CSV table of C-alpha atoms in Angstrom, one decimal:
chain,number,residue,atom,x,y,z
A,1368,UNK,CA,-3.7,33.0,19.8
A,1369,UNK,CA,-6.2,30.6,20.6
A,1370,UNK,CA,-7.2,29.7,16.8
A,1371,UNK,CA,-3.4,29.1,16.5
A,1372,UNK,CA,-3.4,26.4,19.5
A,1373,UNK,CA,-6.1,24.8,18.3
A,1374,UNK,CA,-4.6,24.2,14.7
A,1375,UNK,CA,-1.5,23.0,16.8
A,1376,UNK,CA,-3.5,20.9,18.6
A,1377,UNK,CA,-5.0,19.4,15.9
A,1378,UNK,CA,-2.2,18.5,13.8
A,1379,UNK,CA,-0.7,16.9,16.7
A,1380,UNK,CA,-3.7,14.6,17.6
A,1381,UNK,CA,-5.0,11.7,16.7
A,1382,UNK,CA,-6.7,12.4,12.8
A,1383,UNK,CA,-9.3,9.7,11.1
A,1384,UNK,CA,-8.0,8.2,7.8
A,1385,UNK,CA,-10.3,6.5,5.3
A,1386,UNK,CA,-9.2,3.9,2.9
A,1387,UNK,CA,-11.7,3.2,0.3
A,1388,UNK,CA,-12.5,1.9,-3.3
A,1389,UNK,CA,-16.0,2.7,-5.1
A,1390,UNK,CA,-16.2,-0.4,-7.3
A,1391,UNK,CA,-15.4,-0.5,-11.2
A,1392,UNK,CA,-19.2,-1.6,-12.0
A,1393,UNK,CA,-22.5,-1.2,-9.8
A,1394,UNK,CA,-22.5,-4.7,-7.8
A,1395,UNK,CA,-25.8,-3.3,-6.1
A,1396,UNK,CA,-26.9,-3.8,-9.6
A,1397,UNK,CA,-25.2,-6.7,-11.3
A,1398,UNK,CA,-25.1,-9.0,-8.3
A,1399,UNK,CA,-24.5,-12.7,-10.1
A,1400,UNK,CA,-21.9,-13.3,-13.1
A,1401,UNK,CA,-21.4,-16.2,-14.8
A,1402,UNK,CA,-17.6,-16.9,-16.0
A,1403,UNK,CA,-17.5,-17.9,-19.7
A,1404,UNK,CA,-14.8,-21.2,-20.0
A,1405,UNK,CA,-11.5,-19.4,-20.8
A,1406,UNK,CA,-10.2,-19.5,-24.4
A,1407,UNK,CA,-6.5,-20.0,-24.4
A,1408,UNK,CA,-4.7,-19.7,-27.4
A,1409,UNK,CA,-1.1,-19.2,-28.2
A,1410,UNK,CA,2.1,-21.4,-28.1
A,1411,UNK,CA,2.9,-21.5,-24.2
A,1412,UNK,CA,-0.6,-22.8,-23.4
A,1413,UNK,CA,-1.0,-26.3,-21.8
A,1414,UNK,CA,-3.6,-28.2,-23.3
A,1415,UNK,CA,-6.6,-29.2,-21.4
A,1416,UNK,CA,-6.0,-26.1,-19.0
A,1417,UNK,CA,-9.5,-24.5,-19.7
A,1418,UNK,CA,-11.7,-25.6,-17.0
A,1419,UNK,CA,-8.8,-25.4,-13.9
A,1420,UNK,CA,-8.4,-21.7,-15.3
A,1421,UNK,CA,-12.1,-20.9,-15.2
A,1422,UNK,CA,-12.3,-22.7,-11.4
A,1423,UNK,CA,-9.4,-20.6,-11.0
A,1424,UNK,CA,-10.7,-17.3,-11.9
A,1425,UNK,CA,-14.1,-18.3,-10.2
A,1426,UNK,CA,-12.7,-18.7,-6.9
A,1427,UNK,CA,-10.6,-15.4,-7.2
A,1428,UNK,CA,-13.7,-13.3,-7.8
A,1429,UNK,CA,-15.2,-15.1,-5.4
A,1430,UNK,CA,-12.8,-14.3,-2.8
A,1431,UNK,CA,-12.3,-10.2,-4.1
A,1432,UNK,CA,-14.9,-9.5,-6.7
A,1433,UNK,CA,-17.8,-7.4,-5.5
A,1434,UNK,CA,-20.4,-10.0,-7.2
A,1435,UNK,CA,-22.7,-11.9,-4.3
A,1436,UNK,CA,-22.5,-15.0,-6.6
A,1437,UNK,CA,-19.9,-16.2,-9.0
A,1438,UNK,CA,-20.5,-19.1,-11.0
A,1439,UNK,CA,-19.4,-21.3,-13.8
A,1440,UNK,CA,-23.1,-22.7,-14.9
A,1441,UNK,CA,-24.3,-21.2,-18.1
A,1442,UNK,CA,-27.6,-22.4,-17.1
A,1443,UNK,CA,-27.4,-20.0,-13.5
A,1444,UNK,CA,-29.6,-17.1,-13.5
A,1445,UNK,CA,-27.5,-14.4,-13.6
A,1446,UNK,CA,-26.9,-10.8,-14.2
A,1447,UNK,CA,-23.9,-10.5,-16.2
A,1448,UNK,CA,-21.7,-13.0,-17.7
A,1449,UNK,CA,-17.8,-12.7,-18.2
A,1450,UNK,CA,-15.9,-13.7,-20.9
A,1451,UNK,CA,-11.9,-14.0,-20.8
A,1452,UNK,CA,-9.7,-14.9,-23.4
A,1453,UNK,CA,-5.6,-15.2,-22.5
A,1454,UNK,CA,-2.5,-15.6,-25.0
A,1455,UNK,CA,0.1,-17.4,-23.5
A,1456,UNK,CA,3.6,-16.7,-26.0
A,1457,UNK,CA,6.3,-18.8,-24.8
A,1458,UNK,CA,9.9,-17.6,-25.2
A,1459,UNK,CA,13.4,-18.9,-24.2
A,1460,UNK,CA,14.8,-16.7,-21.4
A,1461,UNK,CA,18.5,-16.2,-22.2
A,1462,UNK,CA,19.2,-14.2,-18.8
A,1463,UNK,CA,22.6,-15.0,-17.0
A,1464,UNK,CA,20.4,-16.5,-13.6
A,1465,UNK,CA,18.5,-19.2,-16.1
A,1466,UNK,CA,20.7,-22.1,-14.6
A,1467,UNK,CA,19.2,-21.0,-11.3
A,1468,UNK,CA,16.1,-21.1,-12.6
A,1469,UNK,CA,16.8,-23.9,-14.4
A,1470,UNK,CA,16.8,-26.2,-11.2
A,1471,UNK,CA,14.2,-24.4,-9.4
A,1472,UNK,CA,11.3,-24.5,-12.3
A,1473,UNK,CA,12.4,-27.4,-14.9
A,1474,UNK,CA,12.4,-24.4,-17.3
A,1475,UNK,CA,14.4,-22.4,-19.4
A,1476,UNK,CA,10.9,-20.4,-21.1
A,1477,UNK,CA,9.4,-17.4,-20.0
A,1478,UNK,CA,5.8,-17.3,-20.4
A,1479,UNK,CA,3.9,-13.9,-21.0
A,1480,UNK,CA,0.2,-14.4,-20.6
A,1481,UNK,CA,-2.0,-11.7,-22.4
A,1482,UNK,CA,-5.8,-11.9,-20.8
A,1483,UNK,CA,-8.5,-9.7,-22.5
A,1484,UNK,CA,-12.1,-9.5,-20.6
A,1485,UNK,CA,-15.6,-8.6,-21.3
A,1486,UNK,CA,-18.3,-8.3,-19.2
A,1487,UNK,CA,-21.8,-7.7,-20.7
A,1488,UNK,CA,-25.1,-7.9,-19.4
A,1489,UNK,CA,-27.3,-10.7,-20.4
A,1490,UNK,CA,-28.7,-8.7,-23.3
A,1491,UNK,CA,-25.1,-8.0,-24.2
A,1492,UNK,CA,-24.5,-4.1,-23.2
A,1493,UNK,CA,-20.7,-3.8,-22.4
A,1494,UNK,CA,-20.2,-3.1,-18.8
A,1495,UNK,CA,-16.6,-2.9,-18.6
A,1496,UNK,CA,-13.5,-4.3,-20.8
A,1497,UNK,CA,-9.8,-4.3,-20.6
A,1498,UNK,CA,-6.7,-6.2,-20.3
A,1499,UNK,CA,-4.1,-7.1,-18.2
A,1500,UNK,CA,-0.8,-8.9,-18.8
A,1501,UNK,CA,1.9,-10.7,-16.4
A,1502,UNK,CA,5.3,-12.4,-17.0
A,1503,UNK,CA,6.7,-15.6,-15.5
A,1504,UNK,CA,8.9,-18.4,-15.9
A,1505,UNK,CA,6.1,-20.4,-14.1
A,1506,UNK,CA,3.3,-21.2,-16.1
A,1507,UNK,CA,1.1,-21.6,-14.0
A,1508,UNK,CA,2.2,-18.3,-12.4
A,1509,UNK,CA,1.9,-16.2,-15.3
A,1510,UNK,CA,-1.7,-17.6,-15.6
A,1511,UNK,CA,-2.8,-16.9,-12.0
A,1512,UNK,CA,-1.5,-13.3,-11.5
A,1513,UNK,CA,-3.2,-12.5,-14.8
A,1514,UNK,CA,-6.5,-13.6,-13.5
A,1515,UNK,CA,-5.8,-12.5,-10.3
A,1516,UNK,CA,-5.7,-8.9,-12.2
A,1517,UNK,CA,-9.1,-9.1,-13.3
A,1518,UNK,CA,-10.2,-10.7,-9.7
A,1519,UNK,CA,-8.2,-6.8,-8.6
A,1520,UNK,CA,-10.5,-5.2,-11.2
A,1521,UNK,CA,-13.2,-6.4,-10.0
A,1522,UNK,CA,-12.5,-5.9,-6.3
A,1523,UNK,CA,-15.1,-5.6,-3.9
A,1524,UNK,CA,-15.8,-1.9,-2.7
A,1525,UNK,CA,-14.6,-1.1,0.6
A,1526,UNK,CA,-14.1,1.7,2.9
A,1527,UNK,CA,-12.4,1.2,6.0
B,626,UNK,CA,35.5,16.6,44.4
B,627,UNK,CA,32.5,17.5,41.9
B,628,UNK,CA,31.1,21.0,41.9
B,629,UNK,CA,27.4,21.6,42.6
B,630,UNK,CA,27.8,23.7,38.9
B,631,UNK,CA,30.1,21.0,37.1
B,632,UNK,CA,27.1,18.6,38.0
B,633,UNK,CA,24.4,21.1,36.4
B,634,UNK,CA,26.7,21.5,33.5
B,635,UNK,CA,26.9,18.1,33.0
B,636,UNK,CA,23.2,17.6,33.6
B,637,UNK,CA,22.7,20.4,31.2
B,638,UNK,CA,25.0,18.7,28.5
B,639,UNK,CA,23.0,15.4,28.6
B,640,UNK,CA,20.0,17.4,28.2
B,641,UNK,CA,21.0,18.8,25.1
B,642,UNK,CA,22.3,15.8,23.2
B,643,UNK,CA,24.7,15.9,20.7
B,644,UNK,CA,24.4,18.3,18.1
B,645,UNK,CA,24.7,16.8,14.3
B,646,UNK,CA,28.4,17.2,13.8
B,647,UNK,CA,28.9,14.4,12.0
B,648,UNK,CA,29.0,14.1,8.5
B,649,UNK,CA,26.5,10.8,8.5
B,650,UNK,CA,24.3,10.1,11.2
B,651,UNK,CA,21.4,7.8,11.5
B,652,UNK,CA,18.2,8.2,13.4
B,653,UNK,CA,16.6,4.5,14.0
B,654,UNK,CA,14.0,3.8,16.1
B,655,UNK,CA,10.1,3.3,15.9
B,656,UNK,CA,7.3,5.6,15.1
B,657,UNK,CA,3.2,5.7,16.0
B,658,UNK,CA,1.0,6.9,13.8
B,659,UNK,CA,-2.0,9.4,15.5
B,660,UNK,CA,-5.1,7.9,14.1
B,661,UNK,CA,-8.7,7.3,15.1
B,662,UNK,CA,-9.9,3.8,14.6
B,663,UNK,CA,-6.3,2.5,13.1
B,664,UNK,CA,-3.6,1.6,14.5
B,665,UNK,CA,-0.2,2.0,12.6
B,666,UNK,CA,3.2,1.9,14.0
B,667,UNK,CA,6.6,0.8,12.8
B,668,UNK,CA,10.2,1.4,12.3
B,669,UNK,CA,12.0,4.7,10.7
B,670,UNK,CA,15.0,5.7,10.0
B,671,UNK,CA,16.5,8.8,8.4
B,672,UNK,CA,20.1,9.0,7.1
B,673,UNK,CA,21.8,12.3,7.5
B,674,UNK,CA,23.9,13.1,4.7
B,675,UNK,CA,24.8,16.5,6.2
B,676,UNK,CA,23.7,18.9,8.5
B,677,UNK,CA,20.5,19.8,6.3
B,678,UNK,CA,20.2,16.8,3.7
B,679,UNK,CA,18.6,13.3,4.6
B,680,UNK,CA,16.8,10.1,3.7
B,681,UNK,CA,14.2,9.5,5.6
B,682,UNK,CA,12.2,5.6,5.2
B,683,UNK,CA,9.1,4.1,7.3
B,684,UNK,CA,8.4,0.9,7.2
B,685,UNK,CA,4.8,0.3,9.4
B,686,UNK,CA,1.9,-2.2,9.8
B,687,UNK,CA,-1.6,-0.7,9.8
B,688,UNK,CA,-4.4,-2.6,11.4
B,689,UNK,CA,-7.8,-1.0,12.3
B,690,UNK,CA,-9.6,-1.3,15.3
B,691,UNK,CA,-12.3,-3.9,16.5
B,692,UNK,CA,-15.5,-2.3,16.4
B,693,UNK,CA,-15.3,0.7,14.1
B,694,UNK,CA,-17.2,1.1,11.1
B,695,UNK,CA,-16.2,-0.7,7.9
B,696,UNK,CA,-17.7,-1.8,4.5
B,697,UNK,CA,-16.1,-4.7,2.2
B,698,UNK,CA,-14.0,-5.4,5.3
B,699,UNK,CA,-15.1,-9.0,7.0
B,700,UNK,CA,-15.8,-7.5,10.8
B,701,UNK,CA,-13.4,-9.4,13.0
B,702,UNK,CA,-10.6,-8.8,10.3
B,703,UNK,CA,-8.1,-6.1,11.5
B,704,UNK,CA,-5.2,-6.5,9.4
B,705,UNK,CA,-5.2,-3.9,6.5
B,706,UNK,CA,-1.6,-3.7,5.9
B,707,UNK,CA,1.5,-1.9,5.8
B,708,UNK,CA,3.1,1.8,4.7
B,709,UNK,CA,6.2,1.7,3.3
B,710,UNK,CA,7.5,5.6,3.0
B,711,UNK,CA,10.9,6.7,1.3
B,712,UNK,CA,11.6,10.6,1.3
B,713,UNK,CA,14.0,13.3,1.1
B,714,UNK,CA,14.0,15.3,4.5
B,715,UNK,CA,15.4,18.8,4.5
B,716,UNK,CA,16.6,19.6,7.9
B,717,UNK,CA,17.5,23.2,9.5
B,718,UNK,CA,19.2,23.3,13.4
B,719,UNK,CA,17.5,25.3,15.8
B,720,UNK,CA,19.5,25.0,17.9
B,721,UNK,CA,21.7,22.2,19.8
B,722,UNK,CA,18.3,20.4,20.8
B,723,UNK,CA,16.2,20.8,18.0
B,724,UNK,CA,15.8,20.6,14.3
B,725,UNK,CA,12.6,21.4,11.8
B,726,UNK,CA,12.9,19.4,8.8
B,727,UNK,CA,10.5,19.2,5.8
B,728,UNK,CA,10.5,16.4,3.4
B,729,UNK,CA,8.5,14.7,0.2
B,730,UNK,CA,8.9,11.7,-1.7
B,731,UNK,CA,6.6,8.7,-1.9
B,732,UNK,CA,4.2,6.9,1.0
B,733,UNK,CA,3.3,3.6,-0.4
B,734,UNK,CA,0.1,1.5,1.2
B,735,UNK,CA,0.0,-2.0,-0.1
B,736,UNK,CA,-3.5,-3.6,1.4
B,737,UNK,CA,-3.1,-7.2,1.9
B,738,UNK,CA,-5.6,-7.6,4.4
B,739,UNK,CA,-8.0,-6.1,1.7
B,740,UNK,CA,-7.2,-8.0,-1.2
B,741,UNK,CA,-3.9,-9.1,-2.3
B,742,UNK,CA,-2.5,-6.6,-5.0
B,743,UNK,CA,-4.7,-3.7,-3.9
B,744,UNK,CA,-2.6,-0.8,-3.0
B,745,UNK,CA,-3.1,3.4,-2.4
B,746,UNK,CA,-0.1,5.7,-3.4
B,747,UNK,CA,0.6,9.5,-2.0
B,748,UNK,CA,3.3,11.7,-2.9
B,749,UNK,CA,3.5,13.1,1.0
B,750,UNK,CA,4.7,17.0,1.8
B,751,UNK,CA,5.6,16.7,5.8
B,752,UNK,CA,7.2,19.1,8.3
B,753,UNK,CA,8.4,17.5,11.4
B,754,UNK,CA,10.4,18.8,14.6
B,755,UNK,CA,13.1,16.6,16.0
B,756,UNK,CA,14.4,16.7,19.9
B,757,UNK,CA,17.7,15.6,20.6
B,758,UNK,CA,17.1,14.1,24.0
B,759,UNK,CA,19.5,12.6,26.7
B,760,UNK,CA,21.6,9.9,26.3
B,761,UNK,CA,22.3,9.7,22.2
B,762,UNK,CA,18.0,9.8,21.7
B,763,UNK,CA,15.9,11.6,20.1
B,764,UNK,CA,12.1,12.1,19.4
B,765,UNK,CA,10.2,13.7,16.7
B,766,UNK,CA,6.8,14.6,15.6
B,767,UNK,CA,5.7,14.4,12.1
B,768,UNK,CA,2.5,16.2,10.3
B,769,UNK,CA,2.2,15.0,6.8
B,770,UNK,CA,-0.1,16.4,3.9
B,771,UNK,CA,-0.7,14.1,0.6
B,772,UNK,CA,0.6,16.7,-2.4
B,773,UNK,CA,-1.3,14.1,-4.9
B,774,UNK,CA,-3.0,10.1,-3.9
B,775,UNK,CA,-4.6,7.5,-4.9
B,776,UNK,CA,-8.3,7.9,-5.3
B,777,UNK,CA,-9.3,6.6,-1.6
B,778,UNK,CA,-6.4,7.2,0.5
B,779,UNK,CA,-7.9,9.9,2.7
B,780,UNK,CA,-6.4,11.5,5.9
B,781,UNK,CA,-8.7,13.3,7.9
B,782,UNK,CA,-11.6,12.0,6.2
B,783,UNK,CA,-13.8,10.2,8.9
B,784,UNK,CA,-16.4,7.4,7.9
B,785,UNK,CA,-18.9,9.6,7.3
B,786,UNK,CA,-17.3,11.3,4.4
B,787,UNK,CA,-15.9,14.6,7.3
B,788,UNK,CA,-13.2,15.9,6.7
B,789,UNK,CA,-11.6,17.3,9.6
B,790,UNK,CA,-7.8,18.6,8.3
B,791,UNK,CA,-6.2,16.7,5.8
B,792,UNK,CA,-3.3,15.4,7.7
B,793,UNK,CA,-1.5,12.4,9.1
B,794,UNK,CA,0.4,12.7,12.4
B,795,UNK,CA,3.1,10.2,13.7
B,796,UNK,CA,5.5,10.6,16.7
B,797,UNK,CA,8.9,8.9,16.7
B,798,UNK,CA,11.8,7.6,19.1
B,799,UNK,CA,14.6,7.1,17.8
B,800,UNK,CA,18.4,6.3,18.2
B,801,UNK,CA,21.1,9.2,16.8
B,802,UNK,CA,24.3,7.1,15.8
């Protein structure tokens, strides 16, 4: 009887709950990463767009990435480096709300950005690869929620 | 002139509530969620299809306290984020003033405050008792067990890695309509 209170009084108090994440790579280990400029290739892309998209993806690991130091320098001392490639393929969206669209973007296309990362150590062991794809009829949308997928990968590990 | 006994009857009867008769009821109202360090609270609201059938959905903010432990968490930052739960609930009457009710479905935790597109996911197994109080409310207590998560989504787990009983408990008040 008295085990069977105290189960009933533990299910109805107050219980700790733990959110955490353990980190993709070992940032105890690979503290500083140097982004690589971005290669963009395919027919959406916007010329002159590499250096805003590596500032871009610099300042979202920055501000989720587990790395102390994120930098654009290839002369920095760092641990790792990161190399990102993305494929932006235009299409014409034919959906019934385009005239919507139409007036709210300038833009009848739908851009699928396809990003493809690397990260290798400075003697070039792979750490961690993959790739990560997002839709929009935004450009510049399509570009940042893809690197704000690797910035995700890369998220800091917490527990809270 | 009222009778001493029509005025415990009536007394009686607003104890008791009204039983589910209907064929659709609502329950709305808010609901706490029994944690240590965390504070979570927000609305729910189950649909009664029948007498034993409902949908049951949450819809809560989860900030954690000043002062307790964290890692990868900036220290005066409390907002985490938000659960968003939509289940089937399997009721059975007691009787007139109470109902147990189990339910499952799928407990959503999208973490803002962490990092914007960082989420945990839990397919929830709960049992709950629900009181029909006075005047067209009710109350409920809810004990919830993840069947399968996300890898870091851990009731009962303290800091330190303990794990006490794997389990999440919320009270509710809530509206019958």
């Amino acid at each position: 009887m008295k085990r069977a209170l105290s189960l009933a009084a533990l299910l109805v108090g107050c219980m700790p709950m733990t959110l955490s994440h353990k980190g993709n790579i070992d940032f105890k280990r690979y503290r500083a990463v140097y982004v690589q400029p971005i290669a963009l290739t395919g027919d959406g892309v916007f010329p002159g767009n590499d250096g805003a998209s590596q500032a871009y993806l610099i300042d979202a690991l920055q501000r989720d990435s587990g790395f102390s130091e994120v930098v654009g320098n290839p002369n920095a001392l760092v641990d790792v480096v990161l190399a990102v490639s993305i494929d932006v393929d235009r299409s014409i969206d034919y959906s019934d709300d385009n005239d919507d669209d139409d007036y709210n973007y300038g833009s009848e296309y739908e851009y699928e950005a396809q990003l493809r990362f690397v990260l290798r150590t400075t003697n070039g062991v792979v750490l961690a690869e993959g790739s990560e794809s997002e839709s929009s009829r935004d450009y510049k949308e399509a570009m940042e929620d893809v690197m704000d997928d690797v910035a995700l990968y890369f998220l800091r590990p917490y527990r809270i | 002139m009222i009778s001493a006994r029509g005025v415990l009857c009536f007394s009686a009867l607003l104890l008791l509530g009204t039983p589910p008769a209907h064929a659709l009821e609502a329950n709305l109202g808010v609901e706490g969620f029994l944690l240590e360090g965390k504070t979570a609270g927000g609305i729910n609201l189950l649909l009664l299809f029948n007498e034993h059938v409902g949908l049951d959905m949450e819809a809560a903010l989860l900030m954690t306290d000043e002062g307790t432990p964290r890692e990868g968490l900036a220290s005066d930052e409390v907002f985490l984020g938000f659960l968003l739960g939509l289940h089937v609930q399997l009721q059975r009457p007691i009787n007139p003033l109470l109902r147990l009710g189990v339910g499952t479905g799928v407990d959503f935790w999208p973490l803002p405050g962490v990092a914007w597109g960082e989420f945990k996911v839990g397919m929830p197994l709960y049992a709950e008792a629900r009181l029909h109080l006075f005047g067209g409310l009710g109350a409920f207590l809810r004990s919830r067990y993840y069947l399968l998560h996300s890898q870091g989504l851990a009731p009962g787990e303290d800091y330190s890695g303990q794990v006490a009983f794997p389990v999440l408990n919320s009270v509710g008040l809530v509206g019958v309509f």
